[in-house]
mmCIF file of C-alpha atoms in Angstrom:
data_model
loop_
_atom_site.group_PDB
_atom_site.id
_atom_site.type_symbol
_atom_site.label_atom_id
_atom_site.label_comp_id
_atom_site.label_asym_id
_atom_site.label_seq_id
_atom_site.Cartn_x
_atom_site.Cartn_y
_atom_site.Cartn_z
ATOM 1 C CA MET A 1 126.379 81.745 49.848
ATOM 2 C CA THR A 2 126.222 82.057 45.853
ATOM 3 C CA ASP A 3 126.917 85.170 44.522
ATOM 4 C CA GLN A 4 129.720 85.769 47.474
ATOM 5 C CA ARG A 5 131.715 88.610 46.772
ATOM 6 C CA VAL A 6 135.445 90.117 48.290
ATOM 7 C CA CYS A 7 134.687 93.752 48.327
ATOM 8 C CA VAL A 8 137.411 96.482 49.928
ATOM 9 C CA VAL A 9 136.218 98.829 51.743
ATOM 10 C CA THR A 10 138.295 102.612 51.599
ATOM 11 C CA GLY A 11 137.207 104.637 54.854
ATOM 12 C CA GLY A 12 135.674 101.863 56.282
ATOM 13 C CA GLY A 13 136.818 102.146 59.830
ATOM 14 C CA THR A 14 134.284 105.061 61.286
ATOM 15 C CA GLY A 15 130.594 106.461 59.522
ATOM 16 C CA ILE A 16 129.506 104.873 56.156
ATOM 17 C CA GLY A 17 133.062 103.392 55.549
ATOM 18 C CA ALA A 18 131.846 100.850 58.958
ATOM 19 C CA ALA A 19 128.438 100.690 57.899
ATOM 20 C CA THR A 20 128.900 99.288 54.483
ATOM 21 C CA ALA A 21 132.084 97.096 55.769
ATOM 22 C CA ARG A 22 129.084 95.710 58.625
ATOM 23 C CA LEU A 23 126.316 95.278 56.735
ATOM 24 C CA LEU A 24 128.385 93.022 53.916
ATOM 25 C CA ARG A 25 129.985 90.649 55.822
ATOM 26 C CA ALA A 26 126.039 90.072 57.943
ATOM 27 C CA ALA A 27 124.845 89.546 53.840
ATOM 28 C CA GLY A 28 127.586 86.523 54.498
ATOM 29 C CA HIS A 29 130.820 88.440 51.779
ATOM 30 C CA HIS A 30 134.361 88.625 52.494
ATOM 31 C CA VAL A 31 135.583 92.751 53.443
ATOM 32 C CA VAL A 32 138.724 94.696 53.138
ATOM 33 C CA VAL A 33 138.894 97.605 55.515
ATOM 34 C CA SER A 34 141.106 99.624 54.558
ATOM 35 C CA GLY A 35 142.087 103.696 55.652
ATOM 36 C CA ARG A 36 144.928 105.787 57.303
ATOM 37 C CA ARG A 37 144.695 104.787 60.810
ATOM 38 C CA PRO A 38 144.682 101.544 62.127
ATOM 39 C CA GLU A 39 142.570 102.031 65.155
ATOM 40 C CA PRO A 40 139.419 101.778 63.976
ATOM 41 C CA LEU A 41 140.029 99.349 61.909
ATOM 42 C CA ALA A 42 141.137 97.158 64.273
ATOM 43 C CA ARG A 43 137.716 97.698 66.021
ATOM 44 C CA VAL A 44 135.486 96.575 63.079
ATOM 45 C CA ALA A 45 137.895 93.221 61.163
ATOM 46 C CA GLU A 46 136.988 92.430 65.628
ATOM 47 C CA GLU A 47 133.365 92.859 65.648
ATOM 48 C CA THR A 48 132.647 91.569 61.787
ATOM 49 C CA GLY A 49 135.333 89.150 60.412
ATOM 50 C CA ALA A 50 136.345 91.970 58.345
ATOM 51 C CA LEU A 51 140.252 92.020 57.114
ATOM 52 C CA ALA A 52 141.853 95.791 58.718
ATOM 53 C CA HIS A 53 144.434 96.640 56.177
ATOM 54 C CA PRO A 54 145.653 99.925 56.722
ATOM 55 C CA ALA A 55 146.908 101.696 53.313
ATOM 56 C CA ASP A 56 147.127 105.994 52.474
ATOM 57 C CA THR A 57 145.077 105.609 48.951
ATOM 58 C CA ARG A 58 146.692 108.432 48.257
ATOM 59 C CA ASP A 59 150.335 106.473 47.277
ATOM 60 C CA PRO A 60 150.031 104.498 44.004
ATOM 61 C CA ALA A 61 152.080 101.869 46.455
ATOM 62 C CA ALA A 62 150.336 101.874 49.680
ATOM 63 C CA VAL A 63 147.727 101.538 46.997
ATOM 64 C CA ALA A 64 148.521 98.484 45.477
ATOM 65 C CA GLY A 65 149.576 96.669 48.979
ATOM 66 C CA LEU A 66 146.005 97.466 49.287
ATOM 67 C CA VAL A 67 144.862 95.210 46.161
ATOM 68 C CA GLU A 68 147.342 92.803 46.463
ATOM 69 C CA ALA A 69 145.792 92.076 50.437
ATOM 70 C CA ALA A 70 142.707 91.394 49.018
ATOM 71 C CA VAL A 71 143.886 89.812 46.454
ATOM 72 C CA ALA A 72 145.948 86.906 47.981
ATOM 73 C CA ALA A 73 143.285 86.867 50.945
ATOM 74 C CA TYR A 74 140.554 85.662 49.312
ATOM 75 C CA GLY A 75 141.703 84.809 45.664
ATOM 76 C CA ARG A 76 139.548 87.103 44.052
ATOM 77 C CA LEU A 77 138.376 91.284 44.007
ATOM 78 C CA ASP A 78 134.528 91.796 43.477
ATOM 79 C CA GLY A 79 133.733 95.570 44.242
ATOM 80 C CA LEU A 80 135.133 98.645 46.210
ATOM 81 C CA VAL A 81 132.992 100.969 48.054
ATOM 82 C CA LEU A 82 135.471 104.202 47.806
ATOM 83 C CA ASN A 83 134.261 106.019 51.300
ATOM 84 C CA ALA A 84 138.160 107.835 52.256
ATOM 85 C CA GLY A 85 137.226 111.389 51.877
ATOM 86 C CA ILE A 86 138.146 114.552 53.810
ATOM 87 C CA ALA A 87 137.228 118.309 53.427
ATOM 88 C CA ARG A 88 138.930 121.949 53.809
ATOM 89 C CA ARG A 89 136.456 124.559 54.834
ATOM 90 C CA GLY A 90 137.173 128.134 51.936
ATOM 91 C CA ALA A 91 136.150 129.934 49.364
ATOM 92 C CA ALA A 92 138.241 129.342 45.991
ATOM 93 C CA GLY A 93 140.259 133.762 47.361
ATOM 94 C CA ASP A 94 140.800 131.899 50.836
ATOM 95 C CA LEU A 95 142.253 128.445 49.950
ATOM 96 C CA SER A 96 145.621 127.585 50.505
ATOM 97 C CA ASP A 97 147.645 125.275 47.997
ATOM 98 C CA GLU A 98 148.024 122.432 50.566
ATOM 99 C CA ASP A 99 144.317 122.341 51.723
ATOM 100 C CA TRP A 100 143.602 122.345 47.817
ATOM 101 C CA GLU A 101 145.776 119.950 47.240
ATOM 102 C CA ALA A 102 144.926 117.627 49.974
ATOM 103 C CA VAL A 103 141.179 116.917 49.104
ATOM 104 C CA LEU A 104 142.038 116.687 45.754
ATOM 105 C CA ARG A 105 144.300 113.460 46.218
ATOM 106 C CA THR A 106 142.658 112.148 49.161
ATOM 107 C CA ASN A 107 138.421 112.389 47.424
ATOM 108 C CA VAL A 108 139.362 112.128 43.611
ATOM 109 C CA THR A 109 143.229 110.888 42.979
ATOM 110 C CA GLY A 110 142.550 108.198 45.703
ATOM 111 C CA PRO A 111 140.277 107.016 44.298
ATOM 112 C CA PHE A 112 141.428 107.301 40.614
ATOM 113 C CA LEU A 113 144.401 105.733 41.431
ATOM 114 C CA LEU A 114 142.739 101.726 43.635
ATOM 115 C CA LEU A 115 139.645 102.212 40.417
ATOM 116 C CA ARG A 116 143.089 102.331 38.154
ATOM 117 C CA GLY A 117 145.032 99.468 40.355
ATOM 118 C CA ALA A 118 142.072 96.884 41.250
ATOM 119 C CA LEU A 119 140.577 97.208 37.511
ATOM 120 C CA PRO A 120 141.962 94.033 36.213
ATOM 121 C CA HIS A 121 139.868 92.124 39.486
ATOM 122 C CA LEU A 122 136.782 93.789 38.728
ATOM 123 C CA LEU A 123 137.514 92.520 35.036
ATOM 124 C CA ARG A 124 138.447 89.523 35.098
ATOM 125 C CA ALA A 125 135.096 89.801 38.159
ATOM 126 C CA ARG A 126 132.800 92.149 36.829
ATOM 127 C CA GLY A 127 132.030 93.557 39.488
ATOM 128 C CA ALA A 128 130.439 96.495 40.362
ATOM 129 C CA VAL A 129 132.069 99.481 42.345
ATOM 130 C CA VAL A 130 130.396 102.254 43.816
ATOM 131 C CA ALA A 131 131.691 105.555 44.912
ATOM 132 C CA VAL A 132 130.079 108.111 47.994
ATOM 133 C CA ALA A 133 130.369 111.551 47.097
ATOM 134 C CA SER A 134 127.581 114.297 48.554
ATOM 135 C CA VAL A 135 125.609 116.419 47.176
ATOM 136 C CA SER A 136 128.445 119.418 47.895
ATOM 137 C CA GLY A 137 129.075 117.679 43.822
ATOM 138 C CA LEU A 138 125.069 118.718 42.547
ATOM 139 C CA ARG A 139 124.830 121.756 44.270
ATOM 140 C CA ASN A 140 127.403 123.643 45.791
ATOM 141 C CA GLY A 141 127.092 125.581 48.815
ATOM 142 C CA PHE A 142 129.102 128.756 50.606
ATOM 143 C CA GLY A 143 132.809 127.792 51.753
ATOM 144 C CA ASN A 144 133.064 124.755 49.742
ATOM 145 C CA ALA A 145 134.713 125.224 46.840
ATOM 146 C CA ALA A 146 137.373 122.311 47.341
ATOM 147 C CA TYR A 147 135.058 119.819 48.049
ATOM 148 C CA ALA A 148 131.894 120.842 46.307
ATOM 149 C CA THR A 149 134.724 120.155 43.022
ATOM 150 C CA SER A 150 136.459 117.131 44.526
ATOM 151 C CA LYS A 151 133.061 115.191 44.998
ATOM 152 C CA ALA A 152 131.678 116.581 41.252
ATOM 153 C CA ALA A 153 135.250 115.183 39.980
ATOM 154 C CA LEU A 154 133.971 111.913 41.636
ATOM 155 C CA ILE A 155 131.153 111.573 40.630
ATOM 156 C CA GLN A 156 132.640 112.166 36.527
ATOM 157 C CA LEU A 157 135.753 109.679 37.003
ATOM 158 C CA CYS A 158 133.377 106.873 38.245
ATOM 159 C CA ARG A 159 130.936 107.789 35.184
ATOM 160 C CA SER A 160 133.778 107.969 33.389
ATOM 161 C CA VAL A 161 134.042 103.670 34.383
ATOM 162 C CA ALA A 162 131.084 103.146 33.430
ATOM 163 C CA VAL A 163 130.930 104.577 29.404
ATOM 164 C CA ASP A 164 134.828 102.597 29.284
ATOM 165 C CA TYR A 165 134.219 99.422 30.836
ATOM 166 C CA GLY A 166 130.689 99.035 31.172
ATOM 167 C CA PRO A 167 131.109 96.773 27.596
ATOM 168 C CA ARG A 168 133.394 94.416 29.703
ATOM 169 C CA GLY A 169 130.899 94.203 32.225
ATOM 170 C CA VAL A 170 132.251 96.390 35.079
ATOM 171 C CA ARG A 171 129.925 98.946 36.558
ATOM 172 C CA ALA A 172 130.437 101.879 38.561
ATOM 173 C CA ASN A 173 127.695 104.764 40.646
ATOM 174 C CA THR A 174 127.864 106.806 42.878
ATOM 175 C CA VAL A 175 125.888 107.899 46.216
ATOM 176 C CA CYS A 176 125.585 111.315 46.825
ATOM 177 C CA PRO A 177 124.095 111.409 50.869
ATOM 178 C CA SER A 178 123.231 114.933 52.294
ATOM 179 C CA TRP A 179 124.734 115.482 55.983
ATOM 180 C CA VAL A 180 124.938 111.809 57.917
ATOM 181 C CA ARG A 181 125.955 111.428 61.722
ATOM 182 C CA THR A 182 129.271 110.784 61.392
ATOM 183 C CA GLY A 183 132.265 111.877 62.812
ATOM 184 C CA MET A 184 133.451 114.536 60.233
ATOM 185 C CA ALA A 185 129.935 115.327 59.912
ATOM 186 C CA ASP A 186 129.696 115.642 64.005
ATOM 187 C CA GLY A 187 132.702 117.772 63.435
ATOM 188 C CA ARG A 188 131.337 120.620 61.638
ATOM 189 C CA MET A 189 128.538 120.922 63.670
ATOM 190 C CA ALA A 190 130.062 120.917 66.936
ATOM 191 C CA ARG A 191 131.912 124.549 65.063
ATOM 192 C CA PHE A 192 128.396 125.057 63.885
ATOM 193 C CA ALA A 193 127.223 125.195 67.078
ATOM 194 C CA GLU A 194 129.747 127.370 68.532
ATOM 195 C CA GLU A 195 129.721 130.096 65.909
ATOM 196 C CA ALA A 196 126.404 130.546 66.073
ATOM 197 C CA GLY A 197 125.837 130.067 69.817
ATOM 198 C CA GLY A 198 123.773 127.409 69.742
ATOM 199 C CA GLU A 199 123.068 124.659 72.170
ATOM 200 C CA GLY A 200 125.363 121.618 71.083
ATOM 201 C CA VAL A 201 125.921 119.026 67.770
ATOM 202 C CA ASP A 202 121.431 117.474 68.091
ATOM 203 C CA ALA A 203 120.305 121.125 67.891
ATOM 204 C CA ALA A 204 123.251 121.929 65.015
ATOM 205 C CA TYR A 205 122.124 118.948 63.059
ATOM 206 C CA GLU A 206 117.888 119.987 63.685
ATOM 207 C CA GLU A 207 119.077 123.547 62.078
ATOM 208 C CA VAL A 208 120.442 122.408 59.161
ATOM 209 C CA THR A 209 118.477 120.297 58.469
ATOM 210 C CA ARG A 210 115.316 121.743 59.423
ATOM 211 C CA LEU A 211 113.889 122.906 56.013
ATOM 212 C CA LEU A 212 114.298 119.246 54.514
ATOM 213 C CA PRO A 213 111.880 116.911 53.632
ATOM 214 C CA ALA A 214 112.736 114.261 56.250
ATOM 215 C CA ARG A 215 113.265 116.996 58.696
ATOM 216 C CA ARG A 216 116.538 114.724 60.562
ATOM 217 C CA PRO A 217 120.283 113.874 59.006
ATOM 218 C CA GLY A 218 120.663 110.648 57.999
ATOM 219 C CA GLU A 219 121.902 107.779 59.670
ATOM 220 C CA PRO A 220 125.808 105.026 58.412
ATOM 221 C CA GLU A 221 123.025 102.751 57.502
ATOM 222 C CA GLU A 222 120.997 104.096 55.312
ATOM 223 C CA VAL A 223 123.646 104.910 53.377
ATOM 224 C CA ALA A 224 125.440 101.701 53.384
ATOM 225 C CA GLU A 225 121.431 99.858 52.879
ATOM 226 C CA ALA A 226 121.731 101.886 49.201
ATOM 227 C CA ILE A 227 125.706 100.625 48.881
ATOM 228 C CA SER A 228 125.128 97.483 49.320
ATOM 229 C CA TRP A 229 122.236 97.029 46.717
ATOM 230 C CA LEU A 230 124.483 98.565 44.830
ATOM 231 C CA LEU A 231 127.040 95.844 44.878
ATOM 232 C CA SER A 232 124.872 93.573 43.681
ATOM 233 C CA PRO A 233 123.674 91.451 41.254
ATOM 234 C CA ALA A 234 120.236 93.405 42.209
ATOM 235 C CA ALA A 235 121.338 96.361 40.527
ATOM 236 C CA SER A 236 122.400 94.866 37.306
ATOM 237 C CA PHE A 237 121.232 97.540 35.165
ATOM 238 C CA VAL A 238 122.734 99.916 36.755
ATOM 239 C CA ASN A 239 125.319 101.218 35.344
ATOM 240 C CA GLY A 240 126.758 105.184 35.684
ATOM 241 C CA ALA A 241 124.019 106.139 38.216
ATOM 242 C CA THR A 242 124.244 108.604 40.497
ATOM 243 C CA LEU A 243 122.002 107.833 43.270
ATOM 244 C CA THR A 244 121.512 110.922 46.157
ATOM 245 C CA ILE A 245 120.549 109.540 49.590
ATOM 246 C CA ASP A 246 118.855 113.419 51.325
ATOM 247 C CA GLY A 247 116.067 113.269 53.410
ATOM 248 C CA GLY A 248 114.502 114.909 49.693
ATOM 249 C CA ALA A 249 117.557 117.914 50.341
ATOM 250 C CA THR A 250 118.594 117.970 46.657
ATOM 251 C CA ALA A 251 114.177 118.164 45.725
ATOM 252 C CA ILE A 252 114.295 121.714 47.009
ATOM 253 C CA ASP A 253 114.305 124.764 45.197
ATOM 254 C CA ALA A 254 116.309 127.177 47.314
ATOM 255 C CA GLY A 255 114.139 130.195 45.770
ATOM 256 C CA HIS A 256 111.535 128.764 47.416
ATOM 257 C CA VAL A 257 112.920 128.242 50.465
ATOM 258 C CA PRO A 258 111.938 131.917 52.637
ATOM 259 C CA PHE A 259 108.522 130.724 52.336
ATOM 260 C CA ALA A 260 108.245 127.897 54.552
ATOM 261 C CA PHE A 261 109.706 129.738 57.478
ATOM 262 C CA ARG A 262 105.658 131.605 56.428
ATOM 263 C CA VAL A 263 104.107 127.969 55.208
ATOM 264 C CA GLU A 264 104.774 124.818 57.621
ATOM 265 C CA PRO A 265 106.730 126.457 60.998
ATOM 266 C CA ARG A 266 109.253 123.360 62.100
ATOM 267 C CA PRO A 267 106.332 120.946 64.600
ATOM 268 C CA HIS A 268 108.306 120.692 68.049
#
């Protein structure tokens, strides 16, 4: 195909990363899926024909190897999907040094290292970057200091790339999902259900999304569609943008939330 691209997807073995790899491969693009765990990467590669390259993006040497592997396999590099991320719960006064460092190293330093290593190739290709941040980078929740800080920093990292390298043809945008049904979110829902004495993961998702205009969590494929569009020439005039994929979550005024319980009971 004439607009075939070569894209690296971090966190590509599961969730949003795997869904993005499937969508890009279905469109005929070359994809390198990366992450720290070889087994899920191998499954996505076998299913889609993507190239699996395990790498820890917190490690500069591993990042260099990932970029080199993509270029060696396909001769170029057109796109990055910066999706790898972790979360550690805790308010600022409760977080350990180790948890703070782990979240910032994975969610901010890792993307920085990969961006820096890939930029020469992205400049040649006039390529595109999409970072998967979170609505937590725009709005905060309780006990979310490290994760929210890291996602806000990731948004600004991408904006800096748009400002500094946009004049040379590189685009960098960010998507901010709310609750999406991934393995990481399932784990949080399981803990929520246990703490609340609830009825399981499905009931927990229903509870945390009951005030969203969409009244449901997102699916990885829905975020992947937005990522694919932002990587494509169809989004050629979109640079430095932050796209919320949140079922309307960030449209809600928190001060009006109590009225929802009186005005509109959840339908059954």
